[in-house]
Tab-separated table of C-alpha atoms and ligand atoms in Angstrom:
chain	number	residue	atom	x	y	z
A	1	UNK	CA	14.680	-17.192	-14.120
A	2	UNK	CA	15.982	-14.641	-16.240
A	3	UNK	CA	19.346	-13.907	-17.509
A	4	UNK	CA	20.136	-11.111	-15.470
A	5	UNK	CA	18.922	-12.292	-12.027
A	6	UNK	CA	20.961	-15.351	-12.689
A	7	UNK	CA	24.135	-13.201	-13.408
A	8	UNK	CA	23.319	-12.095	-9.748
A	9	UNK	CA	23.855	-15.425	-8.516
A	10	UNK	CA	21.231	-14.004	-5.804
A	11	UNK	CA	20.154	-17.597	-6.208
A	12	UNK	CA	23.100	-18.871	-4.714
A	13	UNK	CA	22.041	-16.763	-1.309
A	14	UNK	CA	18.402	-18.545	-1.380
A	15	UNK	CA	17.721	-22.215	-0.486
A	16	UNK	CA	15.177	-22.605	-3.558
A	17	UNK	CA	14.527	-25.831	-4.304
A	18	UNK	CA	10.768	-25.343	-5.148
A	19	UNK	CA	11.017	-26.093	-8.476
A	20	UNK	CA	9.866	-23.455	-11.200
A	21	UNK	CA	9.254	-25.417	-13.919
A	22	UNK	CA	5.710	-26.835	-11.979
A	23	UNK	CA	2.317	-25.697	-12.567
A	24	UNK	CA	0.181	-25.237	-9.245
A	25	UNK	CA	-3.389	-25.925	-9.100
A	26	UNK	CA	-4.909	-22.931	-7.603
A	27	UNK	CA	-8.775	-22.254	-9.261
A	28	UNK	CA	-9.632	-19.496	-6.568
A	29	UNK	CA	-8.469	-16.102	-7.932
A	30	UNK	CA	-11.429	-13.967	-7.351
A	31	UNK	CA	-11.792	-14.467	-3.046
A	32	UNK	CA	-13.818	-11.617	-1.390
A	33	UNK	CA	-15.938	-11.343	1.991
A	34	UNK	CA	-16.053	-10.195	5.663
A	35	UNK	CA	-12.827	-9.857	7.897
A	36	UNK	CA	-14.865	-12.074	9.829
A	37	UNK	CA	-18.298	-14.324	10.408
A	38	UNK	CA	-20.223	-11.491	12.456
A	39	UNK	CA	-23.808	-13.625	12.560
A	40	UNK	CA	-26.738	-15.029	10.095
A	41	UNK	CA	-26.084	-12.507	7.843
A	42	UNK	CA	-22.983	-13.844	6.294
A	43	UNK	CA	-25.611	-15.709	3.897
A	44	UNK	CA	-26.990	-12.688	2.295
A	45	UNK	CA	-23.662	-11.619	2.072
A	46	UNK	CA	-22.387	-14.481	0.376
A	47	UNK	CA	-25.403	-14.827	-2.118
A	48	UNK	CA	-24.916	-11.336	-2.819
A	49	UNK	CA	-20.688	-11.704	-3.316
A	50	UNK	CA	-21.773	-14.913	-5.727
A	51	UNK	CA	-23.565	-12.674	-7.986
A	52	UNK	CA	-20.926	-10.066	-8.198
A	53	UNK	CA	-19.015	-13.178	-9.362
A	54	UNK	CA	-16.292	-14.104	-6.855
A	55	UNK	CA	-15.143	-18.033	-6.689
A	56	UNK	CA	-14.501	-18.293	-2.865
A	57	UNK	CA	-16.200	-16.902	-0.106
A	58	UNK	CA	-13.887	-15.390	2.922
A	59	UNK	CA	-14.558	-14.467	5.928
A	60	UNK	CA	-12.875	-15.723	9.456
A	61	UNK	CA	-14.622	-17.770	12.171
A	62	UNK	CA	-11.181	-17.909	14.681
A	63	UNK	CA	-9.677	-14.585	14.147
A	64	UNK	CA	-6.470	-14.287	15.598
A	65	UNK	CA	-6.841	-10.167	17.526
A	66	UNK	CA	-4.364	-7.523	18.365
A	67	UNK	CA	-6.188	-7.296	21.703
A	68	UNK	CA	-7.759	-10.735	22.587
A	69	UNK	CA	-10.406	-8.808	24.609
A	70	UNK	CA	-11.254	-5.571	22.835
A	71	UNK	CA	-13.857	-5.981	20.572
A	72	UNK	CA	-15.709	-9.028	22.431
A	73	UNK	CA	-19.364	-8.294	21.736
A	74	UNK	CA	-22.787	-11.015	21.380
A	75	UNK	CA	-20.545	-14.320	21.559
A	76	UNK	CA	-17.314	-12.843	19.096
A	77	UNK	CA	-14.386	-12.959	20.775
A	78	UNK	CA	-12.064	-13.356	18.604
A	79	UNK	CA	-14.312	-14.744	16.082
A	80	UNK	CA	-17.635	-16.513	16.551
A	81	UNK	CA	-15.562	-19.930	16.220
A	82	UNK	CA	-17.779	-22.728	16.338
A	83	UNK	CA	-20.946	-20.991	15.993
A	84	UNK	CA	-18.787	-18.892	12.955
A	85	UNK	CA	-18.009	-22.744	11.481
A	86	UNK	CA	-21.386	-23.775	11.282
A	87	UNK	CA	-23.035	-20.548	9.833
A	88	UNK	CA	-20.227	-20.769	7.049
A	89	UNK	CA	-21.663	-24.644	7.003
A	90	UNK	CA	-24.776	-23.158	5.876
A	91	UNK	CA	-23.249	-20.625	3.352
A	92	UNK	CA	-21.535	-23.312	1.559
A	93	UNK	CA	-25.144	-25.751	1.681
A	94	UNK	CA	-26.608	-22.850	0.615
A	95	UNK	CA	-24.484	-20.993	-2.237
A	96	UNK	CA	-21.938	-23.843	-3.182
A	97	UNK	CA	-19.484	-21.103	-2.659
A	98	UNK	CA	-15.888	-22.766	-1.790
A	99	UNK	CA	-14.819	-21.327	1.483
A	100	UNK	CA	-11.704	-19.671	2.349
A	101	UNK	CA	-11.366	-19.456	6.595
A	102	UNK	CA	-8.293	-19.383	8.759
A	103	UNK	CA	-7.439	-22.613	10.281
A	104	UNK	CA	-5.073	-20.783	14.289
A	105	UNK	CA	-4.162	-24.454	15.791
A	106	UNK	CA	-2.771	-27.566	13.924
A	107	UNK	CA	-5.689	-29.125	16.546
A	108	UNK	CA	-8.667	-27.713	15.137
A	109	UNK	CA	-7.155	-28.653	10.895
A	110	UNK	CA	-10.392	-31.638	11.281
A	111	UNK	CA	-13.058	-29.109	12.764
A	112	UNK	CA	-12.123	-26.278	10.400
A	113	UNK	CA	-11.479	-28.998	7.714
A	114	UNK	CA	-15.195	-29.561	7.827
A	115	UNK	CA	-16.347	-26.117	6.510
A	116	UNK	CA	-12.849	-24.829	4.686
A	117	UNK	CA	-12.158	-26.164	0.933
A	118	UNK	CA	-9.081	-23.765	2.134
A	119	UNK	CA	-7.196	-23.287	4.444
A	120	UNK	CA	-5.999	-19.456	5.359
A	121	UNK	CA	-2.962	-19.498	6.886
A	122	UNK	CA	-2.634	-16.078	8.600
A	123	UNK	CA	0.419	-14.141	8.700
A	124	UNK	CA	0.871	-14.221	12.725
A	125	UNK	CA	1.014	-18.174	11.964
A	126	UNK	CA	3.375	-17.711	9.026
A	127	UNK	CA	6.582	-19.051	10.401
A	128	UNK	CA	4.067	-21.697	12.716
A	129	UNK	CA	5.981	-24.720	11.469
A	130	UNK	CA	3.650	-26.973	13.623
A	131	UNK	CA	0.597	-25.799	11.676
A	132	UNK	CA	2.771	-25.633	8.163
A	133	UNK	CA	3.645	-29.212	8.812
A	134	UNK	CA	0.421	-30.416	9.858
A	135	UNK	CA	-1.455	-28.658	6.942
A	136	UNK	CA	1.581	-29.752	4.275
A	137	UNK	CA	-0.177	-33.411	5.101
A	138	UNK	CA	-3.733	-32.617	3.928
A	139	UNK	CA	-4.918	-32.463	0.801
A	140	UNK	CA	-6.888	-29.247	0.661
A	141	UNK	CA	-5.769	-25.875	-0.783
A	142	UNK	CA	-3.743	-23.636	1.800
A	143	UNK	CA	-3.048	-19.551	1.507
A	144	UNK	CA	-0.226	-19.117	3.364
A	145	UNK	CA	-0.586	-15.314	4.010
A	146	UNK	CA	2.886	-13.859	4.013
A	147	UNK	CA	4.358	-12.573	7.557
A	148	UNK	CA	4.428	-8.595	8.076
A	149	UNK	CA	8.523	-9.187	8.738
A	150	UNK	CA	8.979	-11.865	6.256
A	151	UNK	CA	11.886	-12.025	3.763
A	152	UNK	CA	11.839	-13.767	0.349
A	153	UNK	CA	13.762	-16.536	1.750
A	154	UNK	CA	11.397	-17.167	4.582
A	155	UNK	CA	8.359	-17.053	1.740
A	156	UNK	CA	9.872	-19.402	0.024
A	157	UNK	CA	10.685	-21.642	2.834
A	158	UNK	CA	7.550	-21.739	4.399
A	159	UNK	CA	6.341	-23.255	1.135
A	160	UNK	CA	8.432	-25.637	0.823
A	161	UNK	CA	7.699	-26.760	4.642
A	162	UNK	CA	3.769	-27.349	3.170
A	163	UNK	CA	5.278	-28.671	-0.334
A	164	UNK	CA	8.008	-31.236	1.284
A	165	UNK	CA	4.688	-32.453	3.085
A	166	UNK	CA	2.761	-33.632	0.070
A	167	UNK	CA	0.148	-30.504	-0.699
A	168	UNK	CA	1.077	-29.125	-3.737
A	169	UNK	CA	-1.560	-26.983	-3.878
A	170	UNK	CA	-0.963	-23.826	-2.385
A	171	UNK	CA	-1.202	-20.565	-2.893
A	172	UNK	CA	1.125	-17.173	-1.475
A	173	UNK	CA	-0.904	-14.123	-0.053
A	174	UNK	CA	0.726	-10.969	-0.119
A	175	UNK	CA	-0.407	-8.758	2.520
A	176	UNK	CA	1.487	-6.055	3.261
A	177	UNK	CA	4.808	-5.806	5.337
A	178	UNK	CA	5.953	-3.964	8.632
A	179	UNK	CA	6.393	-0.020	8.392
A	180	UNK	CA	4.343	2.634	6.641
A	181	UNK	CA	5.779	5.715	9.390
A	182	UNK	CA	5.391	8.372	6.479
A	183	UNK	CA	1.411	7.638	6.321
A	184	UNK	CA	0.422	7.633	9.678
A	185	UNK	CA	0.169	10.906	10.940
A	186	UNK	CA	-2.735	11.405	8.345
A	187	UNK	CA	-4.156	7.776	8.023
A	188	UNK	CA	-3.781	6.309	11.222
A	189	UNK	CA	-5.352	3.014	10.468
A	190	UNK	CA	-2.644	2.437	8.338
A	191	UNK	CA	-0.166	-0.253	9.757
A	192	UNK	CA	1.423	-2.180	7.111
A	193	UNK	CA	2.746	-1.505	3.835
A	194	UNK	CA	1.823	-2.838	0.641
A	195	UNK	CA	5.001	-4.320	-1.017
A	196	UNK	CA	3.736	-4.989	-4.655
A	197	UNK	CA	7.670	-5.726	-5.904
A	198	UNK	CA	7.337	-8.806	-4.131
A	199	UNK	CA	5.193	-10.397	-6.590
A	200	UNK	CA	7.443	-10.182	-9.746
A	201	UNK	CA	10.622	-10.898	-7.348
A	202	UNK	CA	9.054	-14.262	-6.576
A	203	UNK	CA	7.727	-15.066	-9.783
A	204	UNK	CA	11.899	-15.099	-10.725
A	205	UNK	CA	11.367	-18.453	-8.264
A	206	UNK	CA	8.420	-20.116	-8.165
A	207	UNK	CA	5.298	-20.705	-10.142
A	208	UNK	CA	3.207	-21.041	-6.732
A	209	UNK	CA	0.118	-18.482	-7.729
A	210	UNK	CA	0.665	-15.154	-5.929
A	211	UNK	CA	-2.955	-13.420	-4.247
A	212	UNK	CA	-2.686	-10.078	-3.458
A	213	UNK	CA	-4.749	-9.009	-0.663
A	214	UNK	CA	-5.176	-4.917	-1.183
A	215	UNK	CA	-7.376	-4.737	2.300
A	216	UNK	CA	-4.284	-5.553	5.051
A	217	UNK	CA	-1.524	-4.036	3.046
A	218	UNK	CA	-3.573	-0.921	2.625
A	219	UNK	CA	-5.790	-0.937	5.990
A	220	UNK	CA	-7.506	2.357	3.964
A	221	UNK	CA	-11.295	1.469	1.733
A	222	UNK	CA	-9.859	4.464	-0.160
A	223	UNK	CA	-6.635	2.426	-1.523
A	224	UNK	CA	-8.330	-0.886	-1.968
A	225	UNK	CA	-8.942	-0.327	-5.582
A	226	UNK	CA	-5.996	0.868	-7.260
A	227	UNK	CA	-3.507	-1.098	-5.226
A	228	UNK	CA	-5.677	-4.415	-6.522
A	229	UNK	CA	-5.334	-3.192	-10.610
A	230	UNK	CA	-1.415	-2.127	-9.281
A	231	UNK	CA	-1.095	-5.739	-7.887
A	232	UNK	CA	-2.788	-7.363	-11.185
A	233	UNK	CA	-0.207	-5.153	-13.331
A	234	UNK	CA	2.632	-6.321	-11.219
A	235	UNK	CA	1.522	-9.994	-12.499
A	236	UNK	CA	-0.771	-10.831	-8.974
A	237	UNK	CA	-2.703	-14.091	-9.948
A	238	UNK	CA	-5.408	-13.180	-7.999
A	239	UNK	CA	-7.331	-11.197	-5.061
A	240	UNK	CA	-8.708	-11.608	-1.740
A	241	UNK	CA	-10.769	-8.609	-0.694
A	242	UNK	CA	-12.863	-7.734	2.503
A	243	UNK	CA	-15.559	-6.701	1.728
A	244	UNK	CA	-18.793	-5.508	4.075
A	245	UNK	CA	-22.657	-4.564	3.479
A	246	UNK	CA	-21.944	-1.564	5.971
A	247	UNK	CA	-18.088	-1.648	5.866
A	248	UNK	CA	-17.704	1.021	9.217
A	249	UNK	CA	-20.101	-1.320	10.975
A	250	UNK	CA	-17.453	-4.269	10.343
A	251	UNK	CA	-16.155	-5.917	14.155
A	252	UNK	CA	-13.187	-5.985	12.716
A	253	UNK	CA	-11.011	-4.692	9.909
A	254	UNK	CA	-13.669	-1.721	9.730
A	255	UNK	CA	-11.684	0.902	7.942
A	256	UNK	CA	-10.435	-1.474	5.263
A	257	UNK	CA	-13.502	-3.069	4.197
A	258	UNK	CA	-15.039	-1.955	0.879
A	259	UNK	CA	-18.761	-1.811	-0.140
A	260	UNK	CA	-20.430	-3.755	-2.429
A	261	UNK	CA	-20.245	-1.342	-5.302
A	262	UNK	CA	-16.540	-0.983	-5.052
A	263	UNK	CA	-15.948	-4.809	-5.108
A	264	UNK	CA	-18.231	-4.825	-8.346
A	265	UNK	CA	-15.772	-2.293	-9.557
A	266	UNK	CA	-12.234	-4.006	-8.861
A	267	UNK	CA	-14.253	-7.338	-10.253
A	268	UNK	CA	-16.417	-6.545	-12.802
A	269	UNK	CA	-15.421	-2.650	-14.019
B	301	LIG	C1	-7.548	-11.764	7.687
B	301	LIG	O1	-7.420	-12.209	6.537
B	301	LIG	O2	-8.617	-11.284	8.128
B	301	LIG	C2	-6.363	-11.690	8.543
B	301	LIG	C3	-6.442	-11.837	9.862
B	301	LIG	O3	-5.268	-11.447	7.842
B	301	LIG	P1	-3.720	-11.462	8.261
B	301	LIG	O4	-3.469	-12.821	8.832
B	301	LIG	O5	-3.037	-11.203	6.959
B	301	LIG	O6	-3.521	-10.364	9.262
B	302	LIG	MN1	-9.141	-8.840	8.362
Protein backbone atom coordinates (compact mmCIF):
# COMPACT_ATOMS: atom_id res chain seq x y z
CA UNK A 1 0.00 0.00 0.00
CA UNK A 2 1.36 3.21 -0.75
CA UNK A 3 2.44 6.02 1.34
CA UNK A 4 -0.27 8.24 0.78
CA UNK A 5 -3.28 5.87 1.07
CA UNK A 6 -1.76 4.82 4.31
CA UNK A 7 -1.60 8.51 5.55
CA UNK A 8 -5.44 8.12 4.92
CA UNK A 9 -5.70 5.57 7.43
CA UNK A 10 -8.75 4.57 4.99
CA UNK A 11 -7.39 1.21 6.06
CA UNK A 12 -8.42 1.63 9.42
CA UNK A 13 -12.29 1.93 7.98
CA UNK A 14 -11.80 -1.58 6.02
CA UNK A 15 -11.66 -5.04 7.68
CA UNK A 16 -8.65 -6.18 5.29
CA UNK A 17 -7.06 -8.93 6.44
CA UNK A 18 -6.46 -10.57 2.97
CA UNK A 19 -3.05 -10.31 3.01
CA UNK A 20 -1.17 -8.34 0.12
CA UNK A 21 1.97 -9.65 0.24
CA UNK A 22 0.42 -13.25 -1.49
CA UNK A 23 0.61 -14.23 -4.98
CA UNK A 24 -2.75 -15.82 -6.38
CA UNK A 25 -2.77 -18.48 -8.87
CA UNK A 26 -5.06 -17.35 -11.51
CA UNK A 27 -3.73 -18.74 -15.31
CA UNK A 28 -7.09 -17.65 -17.07
CA UNK A 29 -6.69 -14.03 -18.27
CA UNK A 30 -7.89 -14.22 -21.76
CA UNK A 31 -11.90 -15.73 -21.01
CA UNK A 32 -14.32 -15.05 -23.96
CA UNK A 33 -17.68 -16.79 -25.23
CA UNK A 34 -21.53 -16.74 -25.32
CA UNK A 35 -23.71 -15.06 -22.50
CA UNK A 36 -24.99 -18.40 -22.57
CA UNK A 37 -25.00 -22.29 -23.99
CA UNK A 38 -27.78 -21.64 -26.78
CA UNK A 39 -27.36 -25.43 -28.47
CA UNK A 40 -24.66 -27.72 -30.49
CA UNK A 41 -23.18 -24.89 -31.77
CA UNK A 42 -21.26 -23.79 -28.78
CA UNK A 43 -18.50 -26.28 -30.29
CA UNK A 44 -17.81 -24.39 -33.38
CA UNK A 45 -17.83 -21.55 -31.32
CA UNK A 46 -15.39 -22.68 -28.99
CA UNK A 47 -12.95 -24.19 -31.67
CA UNK A 48 -13.23 -21.03 -33.36
CA UNK A 49 -12.57 -18.73 -29.81
CA UNK A 50 -9.39 -21.36 -29.32
CA UNK A 51 -7.87 -20.19 -32.42
CA UNK A 52 -8.33 -16.55 -31.78
CA UNK A 53 -6.32 -17.62 -28.70
CA UNK A 54 -8.42 -17.28 -25.53
CA UNK A 55 -7.48 -19.71 -22.38
CA UNK A 56 -11.07 -20.35 -21.04
CA UNK A 57 -14.14 -20.85 -22.70
CA UNK A 58 -17.42 -18.95 -21.14
CA UNK A 59 -20.58 -19.26 -21.67
CA UNK A 60 -23.59 -20.01 -18.99
CA UNK A 61 -25.67 -23.21 -18.78
CA UNK A 62 -27.98 -21.83 -15.47
CA UNK A 63 -28.35 -18.24 -16.20
CA UNK A 64 -29.77 -16.43 -13.52
CA UNK A 65 -32.76 -13.84 -15.78
CA UNK A 66 -34.25 -10.50 -15.11
CA UNK A 67 -37.56 -12.10 -16.12
CA UNK A 68 -37.49 -15.89 -15.32
CA UNK A 69 -40.01 -16.37 -18.18
CA UNK A 70 -39.21 -13.96 -20.99
CA UNK A 71 -36.98 -15.32 -23.27
CA UNK A 72 -37.96 -19.19 -22.74
CA UNK A 73 -37.56 -20.61 -26.23
CA UNK A 74 -36.54 -24.66 -27.55
CA UNK A 75 -35.76 -25.97 -23.85
CA UNK A 76 -33.74 -22.40 -22.49
CA UNK A 77 -35.26 -21.13 -19.76
CA UNK A 78 -33.02 -19.62 -18.04
CA UNK A 79 -30.26 -21.49 -19.53
CA UNK A 80 -30.29 -24.92 -21.15
CA UNK A 81 -28.99 -26.31 -17.62
CA UNK A 82 -28.37 -29.82 -17.83
CA UNK A 83 -28.58 -30.24 -21.42
CA UNK A 84 -26.20 -26.69 -21.39
CA UNK A 85 -23.70 -28.93 -18.86
CA UNK A 86 -23.29 -31.68 -21.05
CA UNK A 87 -22.82 -29.81 -24.45
CA UNK A 88 -20.03 -27.75 -22.54
CA UNK A 89 -18.95 -31.61 -21.55
CA UNK A 90 -18.33 -32.03 -25.10
CA UNK A 91 -16.57 -28.62 -25.72
CA UNK A 92 -14.08 -29.34 -23.15
CA UNK A 93 -13.59 -33.39 -24.68
CA UNK A 94 -13.40 -31.75 -27.68
CA UNK A 95 -11.12 -28.45 -27.50
CA UNK A 96 -9.38 -28.98 -24.01
CA UNK A 97 -10.59 -25.52 -23.47
CA UNK A 98 -10.90 -24.89 -19.47
CA UNK A 99 -14.42 -23.83 -18.83
CA UNK A 100 -15.65 -20.90 -17.08
CA UNK A 101 -19.79 -21.43 -16.18
CA UNK A 102 -21.83 -20.03 -13.35
CA UNK A 103 -22.38 -22.38 -10.58
CA UNK A 104 -26.70 -20.41 -8.98
CA UNK A 105 -27.11 -23.07 -5.93
CA UNK A 106 -24.43 -24.29 -3.39
CA UNK A 107 -26.58 -27.78 -4.42
CA UNK A 108 -25.67 -28.12 -7.87
CA UNK A 109 -21.31 -27.07 -6.87
CA UNK A 110 -20.92 -31.38 -7.75
CA UNK A 111 -23.09 -31.28 -11.06
CA UNK A 112 -21.58 -28.02 -12.31
CA UNK A 113 -18.24 -29.20 -10.74
CA UNK A 114 -18.26 -31.84 -13.41
CA UNK A 115 -17.97 -29.54 -16.50
CA UNK A 116 -16.50 -26.10 -14.71
CA UNK A 117 -12.51 -25.94 -14.07
CA UNK A 118 -14.27 -22.52 -12.70
CA UNK A 119 -16.58 -21.53 -11.04
CA UNK A 120 -18.49 -18.03 -12.05
CA UNK A 121 -19.89 -16.60 -9.30
CA UNK A 122 -22.48 -14.10 -10.64
CA UNK A 123 -23.05 -10.82 -9.24
CA UNK A 124 -26.88 -11.47 -8.12
CA UNK A 125 -25.06 -14.31 -5.92
CA UNK A 126 -22.32 -11.94 -4.79
CA UNK A 127 -23.21 -11.40 -1.20
CA UNK A 128 -24.76 -15.44 -1.35
CA UNK A 129 -22.69 -16.42 1.68
CA UNK A 130 -24.19 -20.00 1.43
CA UNK A 131 -22.69 -20.46 -2.05
CA UNK A 132 -19.32 -18.31 -1.00
CA UNK A 133 -18.94 -20.73 1.83
CA UNK A 134 -19.68 -23.79 0.07
CA UNK A 135 -17.40 -22.89 -2.94
CA UNK A 136 -14.47 -21.40 -0.34
CA UNK A 137 -14.30 -25.47 0.43
CA UNK A 138 -13.45 -26.68 -3.11
CA UNK A 139 -10.51 -26.59 -4.70
CA UNK A 140 -11.30 -25.20 -8.12
CA UNK A 141 -10.82 -21.61 -9.36
CA UNK A 142 -13.88 -19.22 -8.51
CA UNK A 143 -14.71 -15.55 -10.29
CA UNK A 144 -16.56 -13.95 -7.92
CA UNK A 145 -18.23 -11.33 -10.22
CA UNK A 146 -18.57 -8.15 -8.22
CA UNK A 147 -22.30 -7.04 -7.12
CA UNK A 148 -23.90 -4.00 -9.20
CA UNK A 149 -24.29 -2.20 -5.43
CA UNK A 150 -21.16 -3.50 -4.01
CA UNK A 151 -18.66 -1.39 -2.00
CA UNK A 152 -14.90 -2.06 -1.67
CA UNK A 153 -15.45 -3.39 1.69
CA UNK A 154 -18.05 -5.87 0.62
CA UNK A 155 -15.40 -6.96 -2.40
CA UNK A 156 -13.08 -7.55 -0.16
CA UNK A 157 -15.15 -9.42 2.24
CA UNK A 158 -16.69 -11.67 0.03
CA UNK A 159 -13.15 -12.87 -0.67
CA UNK A 160 -12.16 -13.44 2.30
CA UNK A 161 -15.53 -15.56 3.00
CA UNK A 162 -14.03 -18.01 -0.11
CA UNK A 163 -10.27 -17.41 1.24
CA UNK A 164 -11.07 -18.16 5.17
CA UNK A 165 -12.53 -21.44 3.48
CA UNK A 166 -9.34 -22.85 2.04
CA UNK A 167 -9.51 -21.77 -1.96
CA UNK A 168 -6.96 -19.51 -2.51
CA UNK A 169 -7.46 -19.35 -5.87
CA UNK A 170 -9.75 -16.85 -6.89
CA UNK A 171 -10.17 -14.33 -9.00
CA UNK A 172 -12.42 -10.61 -8.76
CA UNK A 173 -14.66 -9.72 -11.86
CA UNK A 174 -15.44 -6.28 -12.31
CA UNK A 175 -18.60 -5.78 -14.00
CA UNK A 176 -20.02 -2.71 -13.85
CA UNK A 177 -22.02 -1.01 -10.93
CA UNK A 178 -25.68 0.40 -10.46
CA UNK A 179 -26.52 3.79 -12.35
CA UNK A 180 -25.61 5.04 -15.80
CA UNK A 181 -29.07 7.71 -15.88
CA UNK A 182 -27.01 10.17 -18.19
CA UNK A 183 -26.74 7.30 -21.03
CA UNK A 184 -29.98 6.00 -21.24
CA UNK A 185 -32.10 8.15 -23.05
CA UNK A 186 -29.80 7.39 -26.14
CA UNK A 187 -28.52 3.78 -25.32
CA UNK A 188 -31.18 2.18 -23.63
CA UNK A 189 -29.58 -1.16 -23.19
CA UNK A 190 -27.32 0.43 -21.05
CA UNK A 191 -27.90 -0.52 -17.29
CA UNK A 192 -24.79 -0.54 -15.39
CA UNK A 193 -21.80 1.46 -15.28
CA UNK A 194 -18.38 0.56 -15.84
CA UNK A 195 -16.32 1.61 -12.73
CA UNK A 196 -12.67 1.12 -14.02
CA UNK A 197 -11.19 3.11 -10.64
CA UNK A 198 -12.05 0.13 -8.88
CA UNK A 199 -9.29 -1.85 -10.16
CA UNK A 200 -6.27 0.31 -9.01
CA UNK A 201 -8.32 1.11 -5.61
CA UNK A 202 -8.17 -2.61 -4.87
CA UNK A 203 -4.89 -3.33 -6.06
CA UNK A 204 -3.89 -0.71 -2.82
CA UNK A 205 -5.34 -4.17 -0.95
CA UNK A 206 -5.04 -7.22 -2.39
CA UNK A 207 -3.04 -9.09 -4.93
CA UNK A 208 -6.26 -11.30 -5.84
CA UNK A 209 -6.07 -10.90 -9.95
CA UNK A 210 -8.70 -8.36 -11.05
CA UNK A 211 -10.86 -9.48 -14.65
CA UNK A 212 -12.54 -6.88 -16.17
CA UNK A 213 -15.56 -7.85 -17.94
CA UNK A 214 -16.19 -4.78 -20.67
CA UNK A 215 -19.63 -6.67 -21.94
CA UNK A 216 -21.99 -6.08 -18.49
CA UNK A 217 -20.43 -2.85 -17.46
CA UNK A 218 -20.92 -1.53 -20.93
CA UNK A 219 -24.19 -3.56 -22.13
CA UNK A 220 -23.19 -1.56 -25.72
CA UNK A 221 -20.87 -4.00 -28.68
CA UNK A 222 -19.85 -0.41 -29.53
CA UNK A 223 -17.92 0.17 -26.02
CA UNK A 224 -16.61 -3.32 -25.62
CA UNK A 225 -13.30 -2.47 -27.06
CA UNK A 226 -11.96 0.55 -25.64
CA UNK A 227 -13.33 0.04 -22.17
CA UNK A 228 -11.21 -3.55 -22.30
CA UNK A 229 -7.61 -1.53 -23.42
CA UNK A 230 -9.10 1.32 -20.61
CA UNK A 231 -9.44 -1.61 -18.08
CA UNK A 232 -5.86 -3.18 -19.13
CA UNK A 233 -4.36 0.52 -18.65
CA UNK A 234 -6.01 0.82 -15.33
CA UNK A 235 -3.79 -2.43 -14.40
CA UNK A 236 -6.99 -5.17 -15.17
CA UNK A 237 -5.20 -8.65 -15.08
CA UNK A 238 -7.37 -9.94 -17.44
CA UNK A 239 -10.78 -10.14 -19.58
CA UNK A 240 -13.88 -11.97 -19.89
CA UNK A 241 -15.75 -11.05 -23.05
CA UNK A 242 -19.11 -12.28 -24.67
CA UNK A 243 -18.70 -12.88 -27.57
CA UNK A 244 -21.34 -14.34 -30.44
CA UNK A 245 -21.11 -15.74 -34.20
CA UNK A 246 -24.31 -13.51 -34.86
CA UNK A 247 -24.11 -11.29 -31.71
CA UNK A 248 -28.06 -9.69 -32.30
CA UNK A 249 -29.15 -13.30 -32.63
CA UNK A 250 -27.68 -13.92 -28.94
CA UNK A 251 -30.87 -15.26 -26.30
CA UNK A 252 -29.41 -13.27 -24.11
CA UNK A 253 -27.03 -10.38 -23.57
CA UNK A 254 -27.72 -9.58 -27.41
CA UNK A 255 -26.69 -5.99 -27.59
CA UNK A 256 -23.44 -6.54 -25.72
CA UNK A 257 -22.03 -9.36 -27.50
CA UNK A 258 -19.18 -8.69 -29.95
CA UNK A 259 -18.31 -10.54 -33.23
CA UNK A 260 -15.61 -12.55 -33.89
CA UNK A 261 -13.51 -9.95 -35.60
CA UNK A 262 -13.77 -7.55 -32.76
CA UNK A 263 -12.66 -10.18 -30.15
CA UNK A 264 -9.58 -10.84 -32.56
CA UNK A 265 -9.07 -7.17 -32.19
CA UNK A 266 -9.20 -6.58 -28.25
CA UNK A 267 -6.98 -10.07 -28.27
CA UNK A 268 -4.79 -10.18 -30.91
CA UNK A 269 -4.67 -6.29 -32.50
C1 LIG B 1 -22.88 -13.41 -17.20
O1 LIG B 1 -21.65 -13.44 -17.05
O2 LIG B 1 -23.46 -13.76 -18.25
C2 LIG B 1 -23.70 -12.84 -16.13
C3 LIG B 1 -24.93 -13.28 -15.88
O3 LIG B 1 -23.07 -11.86 -15.50
P1 LIG B 1 -23.44 -11.05 -14.16
O4 LIG B 1 -23.61 -12.09 -13.10
O5 LIG B 1 -22.25 -10.17 -13.98
O6 LIG B 1 -24.70 -10.29 -14.44
MN1 LIG C 1 -24.36 -12.20 -20.00
Amino acid sequence: MNEYIKSLKYQDKLNISIDKTKTFNWEYTKIAGPCSVEGVEIIDIAIKLKQLGIDALRAGAYKPCTYPVLKETNGWKEGLREEGLNLLKEVKNITNLPIVTEVMDPRMIDKVGEVADVFQIGTRNFQNYTLLDELGKTNKPILLKRGTWATIDEILGACERILVGGNENIAICLRGVVGMPSYRHIFPTIRWAPDLMMIPALKEFTNIPIIYDPSHSTGYRNFVKPISKAALAAGADGLIIECHPRPDESISDPTQAIDYNTLNEILNG
